[in-house]
GROMACS .gro file of C-alpha atoms in nm:
model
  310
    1UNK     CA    1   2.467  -0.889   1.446
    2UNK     CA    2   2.530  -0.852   1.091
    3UNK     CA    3   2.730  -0.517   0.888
    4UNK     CA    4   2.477  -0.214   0.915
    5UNK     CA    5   2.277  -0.393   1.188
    6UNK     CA    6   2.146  -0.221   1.517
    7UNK     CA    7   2.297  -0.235   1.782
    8UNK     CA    8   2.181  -0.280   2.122
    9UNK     CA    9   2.278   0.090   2.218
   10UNK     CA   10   2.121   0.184   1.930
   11UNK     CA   11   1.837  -0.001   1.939
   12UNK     CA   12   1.769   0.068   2.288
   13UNK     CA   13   1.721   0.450   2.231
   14UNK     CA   14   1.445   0.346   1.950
   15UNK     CA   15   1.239   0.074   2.136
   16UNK     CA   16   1.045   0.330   2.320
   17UNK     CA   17   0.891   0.523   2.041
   18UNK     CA   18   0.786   0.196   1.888
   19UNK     CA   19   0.437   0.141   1.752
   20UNK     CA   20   0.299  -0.202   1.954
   21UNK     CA   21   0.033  -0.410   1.872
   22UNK     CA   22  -0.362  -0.329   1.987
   23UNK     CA   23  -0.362  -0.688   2.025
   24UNK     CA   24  -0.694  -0.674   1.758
   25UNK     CA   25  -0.474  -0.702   1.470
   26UNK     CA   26  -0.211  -0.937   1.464
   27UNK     CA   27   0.124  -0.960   1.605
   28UNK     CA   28   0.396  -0.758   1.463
   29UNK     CA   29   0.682  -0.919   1.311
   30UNK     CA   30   0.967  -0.818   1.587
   31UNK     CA   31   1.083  -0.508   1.538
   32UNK     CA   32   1.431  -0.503   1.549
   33UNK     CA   33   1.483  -0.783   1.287
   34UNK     CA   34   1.237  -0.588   1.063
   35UNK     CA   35   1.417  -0.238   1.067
   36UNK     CA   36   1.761  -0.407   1.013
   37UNK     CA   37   1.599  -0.558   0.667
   38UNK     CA   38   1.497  -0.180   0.610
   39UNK     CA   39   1.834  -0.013   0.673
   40UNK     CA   40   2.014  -0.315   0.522
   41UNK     CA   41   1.776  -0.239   0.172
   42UNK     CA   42   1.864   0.120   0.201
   43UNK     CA   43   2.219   0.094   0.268
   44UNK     CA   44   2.276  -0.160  -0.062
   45UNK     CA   45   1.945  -0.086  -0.251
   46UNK     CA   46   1.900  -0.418  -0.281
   47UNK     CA   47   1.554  -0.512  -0.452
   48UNK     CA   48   1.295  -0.622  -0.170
   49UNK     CA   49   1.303  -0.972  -0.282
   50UNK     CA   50   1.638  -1.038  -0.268
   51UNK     CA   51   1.707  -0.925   0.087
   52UNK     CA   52   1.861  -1.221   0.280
   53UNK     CA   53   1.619  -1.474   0.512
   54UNK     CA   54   1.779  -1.365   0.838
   55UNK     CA   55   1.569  -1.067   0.801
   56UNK     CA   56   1.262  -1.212   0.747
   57UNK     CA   57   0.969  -1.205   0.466
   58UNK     CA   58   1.065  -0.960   0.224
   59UNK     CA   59   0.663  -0.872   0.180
   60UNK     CA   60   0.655  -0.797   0.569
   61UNK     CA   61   0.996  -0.550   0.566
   62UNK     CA   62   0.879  -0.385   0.239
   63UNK     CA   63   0.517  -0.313   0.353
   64UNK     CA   64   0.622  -0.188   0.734
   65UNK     CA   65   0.889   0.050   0.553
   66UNK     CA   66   0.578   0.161   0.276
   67UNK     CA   67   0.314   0.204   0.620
   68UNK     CA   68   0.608   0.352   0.838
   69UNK     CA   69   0.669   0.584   0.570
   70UNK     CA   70   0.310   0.690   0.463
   71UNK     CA   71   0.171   0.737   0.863
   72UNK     CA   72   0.452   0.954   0.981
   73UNK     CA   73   0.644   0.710   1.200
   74UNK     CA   74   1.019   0.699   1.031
   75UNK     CA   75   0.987   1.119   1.099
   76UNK     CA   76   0.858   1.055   1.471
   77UNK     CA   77   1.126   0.865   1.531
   78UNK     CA   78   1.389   1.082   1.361
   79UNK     CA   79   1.233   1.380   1.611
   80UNK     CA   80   1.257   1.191   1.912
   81UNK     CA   81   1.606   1.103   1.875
   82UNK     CA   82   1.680   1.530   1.765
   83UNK     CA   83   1.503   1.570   2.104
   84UNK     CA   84   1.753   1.334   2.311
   85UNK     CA   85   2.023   1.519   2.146
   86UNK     CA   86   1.856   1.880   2.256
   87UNK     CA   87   1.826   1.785   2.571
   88UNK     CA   88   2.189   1.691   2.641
   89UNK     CA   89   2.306   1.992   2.434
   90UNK     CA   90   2.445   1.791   2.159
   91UNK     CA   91   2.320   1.995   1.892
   92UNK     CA   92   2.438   2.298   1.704
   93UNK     CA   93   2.164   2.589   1.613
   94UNK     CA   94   2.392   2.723   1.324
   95UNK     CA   95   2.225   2.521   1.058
   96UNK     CA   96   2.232   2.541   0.617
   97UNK     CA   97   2.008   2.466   0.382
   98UNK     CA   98   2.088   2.343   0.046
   99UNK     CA   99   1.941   2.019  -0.196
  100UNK     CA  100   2.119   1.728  -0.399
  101UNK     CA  101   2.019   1.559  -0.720
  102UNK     CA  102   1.899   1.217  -0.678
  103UNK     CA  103   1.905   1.025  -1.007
  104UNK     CA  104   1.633   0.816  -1.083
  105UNK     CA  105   1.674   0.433  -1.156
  106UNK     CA  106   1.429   0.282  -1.417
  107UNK     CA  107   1.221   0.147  -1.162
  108UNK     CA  108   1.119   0.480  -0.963
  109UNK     CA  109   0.891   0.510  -1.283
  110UNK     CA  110   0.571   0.376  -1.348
  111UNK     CA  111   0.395   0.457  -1.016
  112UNK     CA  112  -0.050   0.487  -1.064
  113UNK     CA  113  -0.141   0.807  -1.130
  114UNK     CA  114  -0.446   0.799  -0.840
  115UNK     CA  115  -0.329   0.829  -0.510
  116UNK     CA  116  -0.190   0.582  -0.255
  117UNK     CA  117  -0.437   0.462  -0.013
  118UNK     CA  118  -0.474   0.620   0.349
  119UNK     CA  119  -0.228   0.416   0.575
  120UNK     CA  120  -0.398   0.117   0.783
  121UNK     CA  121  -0.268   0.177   1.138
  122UNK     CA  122  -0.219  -0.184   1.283
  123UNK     CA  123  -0.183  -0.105   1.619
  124UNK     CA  124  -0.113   0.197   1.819
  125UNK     CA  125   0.045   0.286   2.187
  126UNK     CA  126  -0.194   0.341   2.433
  127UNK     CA  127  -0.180   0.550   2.725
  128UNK     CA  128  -0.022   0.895   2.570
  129UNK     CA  129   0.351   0.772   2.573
  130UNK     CA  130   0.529   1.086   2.538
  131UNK     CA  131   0.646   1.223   2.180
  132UNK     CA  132   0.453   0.974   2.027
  133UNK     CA  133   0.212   1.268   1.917
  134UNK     CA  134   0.471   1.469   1.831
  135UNK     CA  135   0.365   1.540   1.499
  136UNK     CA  136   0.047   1.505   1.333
  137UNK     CA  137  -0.007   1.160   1.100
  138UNK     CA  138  -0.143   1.218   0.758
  139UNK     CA  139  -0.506   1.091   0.642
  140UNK     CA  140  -0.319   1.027   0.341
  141UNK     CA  141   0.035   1.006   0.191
  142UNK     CA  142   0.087   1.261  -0.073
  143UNK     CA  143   0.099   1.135  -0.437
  144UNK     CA  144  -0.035   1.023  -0.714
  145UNK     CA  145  -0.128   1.222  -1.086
  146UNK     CA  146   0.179   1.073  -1.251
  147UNK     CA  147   0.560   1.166  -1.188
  148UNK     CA  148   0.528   1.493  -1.108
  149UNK     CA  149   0.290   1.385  -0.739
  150UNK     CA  150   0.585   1.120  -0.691
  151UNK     CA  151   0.879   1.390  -0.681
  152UNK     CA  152   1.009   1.298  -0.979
  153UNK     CA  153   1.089   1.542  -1.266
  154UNK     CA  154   1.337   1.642  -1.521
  155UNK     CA  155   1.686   1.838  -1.485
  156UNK     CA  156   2.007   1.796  -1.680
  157UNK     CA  157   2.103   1.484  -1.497
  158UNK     CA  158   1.795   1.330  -1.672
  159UNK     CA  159   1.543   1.123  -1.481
  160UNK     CA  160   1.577   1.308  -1.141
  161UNK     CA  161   1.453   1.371  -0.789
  162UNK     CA  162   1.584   1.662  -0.566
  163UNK     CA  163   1.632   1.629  -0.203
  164UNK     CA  164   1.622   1.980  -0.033
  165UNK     CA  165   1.751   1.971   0.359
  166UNK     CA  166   1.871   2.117   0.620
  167UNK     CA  167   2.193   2.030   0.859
  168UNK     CA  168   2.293   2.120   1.250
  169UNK     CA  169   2.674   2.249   1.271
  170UNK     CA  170   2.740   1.886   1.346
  171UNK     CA  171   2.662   1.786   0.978
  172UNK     CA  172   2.339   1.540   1.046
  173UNK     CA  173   2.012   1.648   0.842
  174UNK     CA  174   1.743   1.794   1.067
  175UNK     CA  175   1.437   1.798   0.850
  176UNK     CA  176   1.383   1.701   0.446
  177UNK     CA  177   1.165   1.765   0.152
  178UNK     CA  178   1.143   1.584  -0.159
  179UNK     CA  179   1.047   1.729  -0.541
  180UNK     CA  180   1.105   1.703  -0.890
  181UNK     CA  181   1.454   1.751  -0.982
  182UNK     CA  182   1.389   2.043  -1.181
  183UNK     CA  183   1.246   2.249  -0.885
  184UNK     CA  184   1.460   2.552  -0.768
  185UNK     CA  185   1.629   2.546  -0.444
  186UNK     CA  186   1.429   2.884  -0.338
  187UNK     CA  187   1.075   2.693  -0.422
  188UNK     CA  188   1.151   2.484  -0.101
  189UNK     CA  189   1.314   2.722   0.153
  190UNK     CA  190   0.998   2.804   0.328
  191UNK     CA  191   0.896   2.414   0.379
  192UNK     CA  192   1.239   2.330   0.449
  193UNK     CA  193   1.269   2.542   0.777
  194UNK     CA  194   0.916   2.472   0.861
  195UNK     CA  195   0.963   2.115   0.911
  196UNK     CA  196   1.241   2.154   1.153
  197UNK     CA  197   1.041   2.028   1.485
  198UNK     CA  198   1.271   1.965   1.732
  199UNK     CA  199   1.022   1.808   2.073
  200UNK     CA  200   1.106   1.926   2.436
  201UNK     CA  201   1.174   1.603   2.639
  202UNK     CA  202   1.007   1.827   2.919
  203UNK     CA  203   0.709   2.051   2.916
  204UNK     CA  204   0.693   2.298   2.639
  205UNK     CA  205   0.713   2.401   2.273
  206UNK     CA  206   0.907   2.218   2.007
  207UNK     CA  207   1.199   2.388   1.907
  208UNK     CA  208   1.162   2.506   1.531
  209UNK     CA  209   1.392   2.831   1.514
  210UNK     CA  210   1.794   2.807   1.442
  211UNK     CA  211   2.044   3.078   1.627
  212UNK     CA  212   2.182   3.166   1.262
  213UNK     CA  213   2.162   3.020   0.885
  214UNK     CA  214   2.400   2.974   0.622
  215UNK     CA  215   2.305   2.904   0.273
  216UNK     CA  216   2.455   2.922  -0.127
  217UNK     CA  217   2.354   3.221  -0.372
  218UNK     CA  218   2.066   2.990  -0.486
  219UNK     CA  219   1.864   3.146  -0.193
  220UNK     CA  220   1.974   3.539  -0.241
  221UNK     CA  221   1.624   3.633  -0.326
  222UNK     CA  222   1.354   3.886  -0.162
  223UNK     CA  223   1.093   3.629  -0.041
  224UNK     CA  224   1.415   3.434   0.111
  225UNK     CA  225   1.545   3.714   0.277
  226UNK     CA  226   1.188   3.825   0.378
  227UNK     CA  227   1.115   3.497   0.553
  228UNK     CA  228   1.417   3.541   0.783
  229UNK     CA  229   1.401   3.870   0.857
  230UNK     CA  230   0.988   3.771   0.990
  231UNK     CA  231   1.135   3.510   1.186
  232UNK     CA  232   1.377   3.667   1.362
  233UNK     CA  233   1.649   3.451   1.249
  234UNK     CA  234   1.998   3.592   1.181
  235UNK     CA  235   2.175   3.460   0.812
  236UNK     CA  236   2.460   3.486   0.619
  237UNK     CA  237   2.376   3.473   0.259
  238UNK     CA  238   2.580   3.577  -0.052
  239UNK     CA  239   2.470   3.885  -0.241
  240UNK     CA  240   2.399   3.730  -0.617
  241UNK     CA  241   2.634   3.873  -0.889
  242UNK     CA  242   2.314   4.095  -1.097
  243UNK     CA  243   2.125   4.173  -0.804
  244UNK     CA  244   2.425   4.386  -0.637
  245UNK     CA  245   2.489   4.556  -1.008
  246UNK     CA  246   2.095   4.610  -0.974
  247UNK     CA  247   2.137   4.787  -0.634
  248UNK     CA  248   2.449   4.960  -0.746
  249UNK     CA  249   2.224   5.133  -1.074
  250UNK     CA  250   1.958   5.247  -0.870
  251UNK     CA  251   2.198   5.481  -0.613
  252UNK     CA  252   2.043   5.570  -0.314
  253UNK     CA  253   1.735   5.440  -0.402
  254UNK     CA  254   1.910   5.049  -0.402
  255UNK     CA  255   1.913   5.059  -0.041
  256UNK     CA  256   2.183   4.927   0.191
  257UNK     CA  257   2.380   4.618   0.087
  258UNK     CA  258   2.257   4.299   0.284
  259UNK     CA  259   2.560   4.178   0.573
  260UNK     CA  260   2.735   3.897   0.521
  261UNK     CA  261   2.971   3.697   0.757
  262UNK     CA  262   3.269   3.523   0.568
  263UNK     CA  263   3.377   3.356   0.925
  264UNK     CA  264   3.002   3.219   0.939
  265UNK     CA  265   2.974   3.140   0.562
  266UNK     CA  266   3.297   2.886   0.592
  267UNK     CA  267   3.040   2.659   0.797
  268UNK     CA  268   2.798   2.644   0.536
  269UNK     CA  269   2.990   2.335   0.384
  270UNK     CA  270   2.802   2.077   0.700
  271UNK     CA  271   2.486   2.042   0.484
  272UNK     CA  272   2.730   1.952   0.229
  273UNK     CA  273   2.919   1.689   0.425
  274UNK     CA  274   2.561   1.563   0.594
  275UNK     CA  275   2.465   1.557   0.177
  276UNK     CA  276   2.754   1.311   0.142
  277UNK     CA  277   2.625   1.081   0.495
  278UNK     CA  278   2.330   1.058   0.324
  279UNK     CA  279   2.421   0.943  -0.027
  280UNK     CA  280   2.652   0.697   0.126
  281UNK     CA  281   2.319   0.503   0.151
  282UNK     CA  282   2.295   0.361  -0.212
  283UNK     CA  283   1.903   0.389  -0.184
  284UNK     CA  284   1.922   0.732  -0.175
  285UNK     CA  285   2.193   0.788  -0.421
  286UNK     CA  286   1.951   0.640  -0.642
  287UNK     CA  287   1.614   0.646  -0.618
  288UNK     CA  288   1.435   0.305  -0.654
  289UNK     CA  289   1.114   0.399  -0.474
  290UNK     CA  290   0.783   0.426  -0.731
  291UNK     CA  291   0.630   0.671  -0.430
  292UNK     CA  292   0.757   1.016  -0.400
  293UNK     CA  293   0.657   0.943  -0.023
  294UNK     CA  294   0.797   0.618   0.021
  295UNK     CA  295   1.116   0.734  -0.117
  296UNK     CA  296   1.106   1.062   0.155
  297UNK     CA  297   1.084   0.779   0.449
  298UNK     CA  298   1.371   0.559   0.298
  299UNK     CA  299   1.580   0.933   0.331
  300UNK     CA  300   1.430   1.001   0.655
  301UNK     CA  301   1.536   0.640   0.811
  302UNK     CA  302   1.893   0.711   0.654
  303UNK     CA  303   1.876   1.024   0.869
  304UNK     CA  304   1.776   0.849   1.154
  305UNK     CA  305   2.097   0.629   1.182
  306UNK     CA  306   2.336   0.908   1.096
  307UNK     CA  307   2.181   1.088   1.431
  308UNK     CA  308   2.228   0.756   1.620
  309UNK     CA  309   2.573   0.724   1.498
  310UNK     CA  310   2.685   1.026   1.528
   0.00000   0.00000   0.00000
C-alpha cells in the first residue's frame, strides 16, 4: 500500500456503495486500484498522465473520476459514509458555513463553451442496495457557456474559484458548492444548507436540519436571517457594523437587536480548520479541473477521505 492509499478499513466501509458492472458493458477496472490513482492525483495534483503505472491507465482513472463526478457517485458515497457516522452518533449538529478562494491554475481555462455530455452509466447495482438512491443522478452535469458555467470567475486573487461549505463541530465538510470566485458568500447560503442530506441507515427521512449554526458577518443579512428563522434552526450570527447604526437611527421603529452567543460563536472556527483539511489536498488548493463539475467531485472525494479518517 503506497502514501495516501486505502486502506483495508477504509476501503471496506466503501466497497458496498460501489457501482458494479451490468455485465453488458465491460468489466470495470478494479476499483480500489482506480480510486487510489484518484486520491493520489488529488492529493499531489499531479497531471493525469503522469500518475505512476501501479495505478493503472491514466485514461481509465481520469475518465471514472470525470463519470463519478458528473452522475452523482463521489456525493453518494460521501452521504453514505455521513450516514455511518449518524448512526453511531459520531457527528456534531452545531455546524458553520463559510467559503475559501481557490486559485485557478492556467489549465482550469479553456473548457467548450456547450455543455458536457449526459454521463454514460456503465453499469449499475441491481436489486435496490440500500442508499444507493440516496440522491437523485443528474441527466446532465452542469456547465458549459464559457468560465462563468465552469465556476470560474474573477476576485482580487485573480483567476479564481470559490468553494462555499459547510462543517459538523468535528471540523469535516458536510455538503459543498462551487462558483465563480467573485460570488458573495450570502449568494450561496440557501444551496449550501440545502445540500446537507444526511441518509437514515434505517427507515426514514434524511437528516437535512442542524441543532444550531454559526457563521462570519458575511451572512448578517435579511434573506439569511429569514431562511433560518423558516427553518426552525437556531444561529449565532454577528450583527454587521452599518446595519446596527441603521437599527440604532430608526428608534423604536429598528426593532429588537438580533441574539448572539459569544460561547457558540468561538466554534465557528471548525469550518475554518475543515477549510484547511481540505486545501491540504493540492488539487483543491489549486484548481486544475477545465469542468466546474469535475472540479466539485475532485472536492467532494477530498471530503470523503477526511470523513474516513477522521
Amino acid at each position: 500500500m503506497g502514501r495516501g492509499d486505502l486502506t483495508d478499513a477504509e476501503w471496506e466501509r466503501l466497497r458496498p456503495f460501489l457501482p458494479v458492472s451490468n455485465r453488458r458493458c465491460g468489466r470495470w477496472r478494479d476499483h480500489r486500484q482506480v480510486i487510489d490513482g484518484i486520491l493520489h492525483r488529488v492529493r499531489t495534483g499531479v497531471q493525469w498522465r503522469d500518475l505512476p503505472e501501479r495505478f493503472g491507465p491514466w485514461k481509465t482513472v481520469c475518465e471514472r473520476h470525470r463519470l463519478w463526478s458528473a452522475d452523482g457517485t463521489w456525493e453518494r458515497l460521501l452521504q453514505q459514509v455521513q450516514a455511518a457516522a449518524d448512526a453511531a452518533g459520531e457527528i456534531d449538529w452545531d455546524i458553520s458555513v463559510d467559503s475559501t478562494i481557490v486559485r485557478a491554475h492556467q489549465h482550469a481555462a479553456g473548457a467548450r463553451t456547450e455543455p458536457p455530455p449526459a454521463p454514460a452509466s456503465k453499469g449499475g447495482r441491481g436489486g435496490g442496495t440500500p442508499g444507493r438512491n440516496a440522491m437523485a443522478e443528474p441527466g446532465r452535469p452542469p456547465g458549459g457557456g464559457g468560465a462563468g458555467g465552469e465556476g470560474l470567475g474573477r476576485s482580487r486573487g485573480g483567476f479564481t474559484s470559490k468553494v462555499h461549505l459547510s462543517a459538523d463541530g468535528r471540523c469535516r465538510p458536510l455538503s459543498l458548492v462551487v462558483t465563480g470566485g467573485q460570488r458573495a458568500d450570502c449568494t450561496q447560503f440557501s444551496p449550501v444548507l440545502e445540500k446537507i442530506r444526511v441518509p437514515r441507515t434505517g427507515p426514514g427521512r434524511p437528516r437535512k436540519k442542524p441543532d444550531s449554526l454559526a457563521a462570519d458577518r458575511a451572512y448578517s443579512n435579511g434573506p439569511c436571517r429569514e431562511y433560518l428563522r423558516r427553518r426552525g434552526i437556531r444561529h449565532t450570527i454577528p450583527e454587521k457594523t452599518d446595519s446596527h447604526a441603521a437599527r440604532l437611527r430608526k428608534g423604536s421603529r429598528g426593532g429588537r437587536p438580533p441574539g448572539f452567543d459569544e460561547d457558540r460563536y468561538k466554534k465557528r472556527n471548525t469550518v475554518e480548520r475543515a477549510i484547511n483539511r481540505l486545501k491540504q489536498s493540492r488539487a483543491v488548493a489549486t484548481r486544475y479541473d477545465k469542468r466546474g463539475y469535475v472540479f466539485l467531485g475532485t472536492a467532494t472525494a477530498t471530503a470523503l477521505v477526511i470523513w474516513l479518517r477522521t
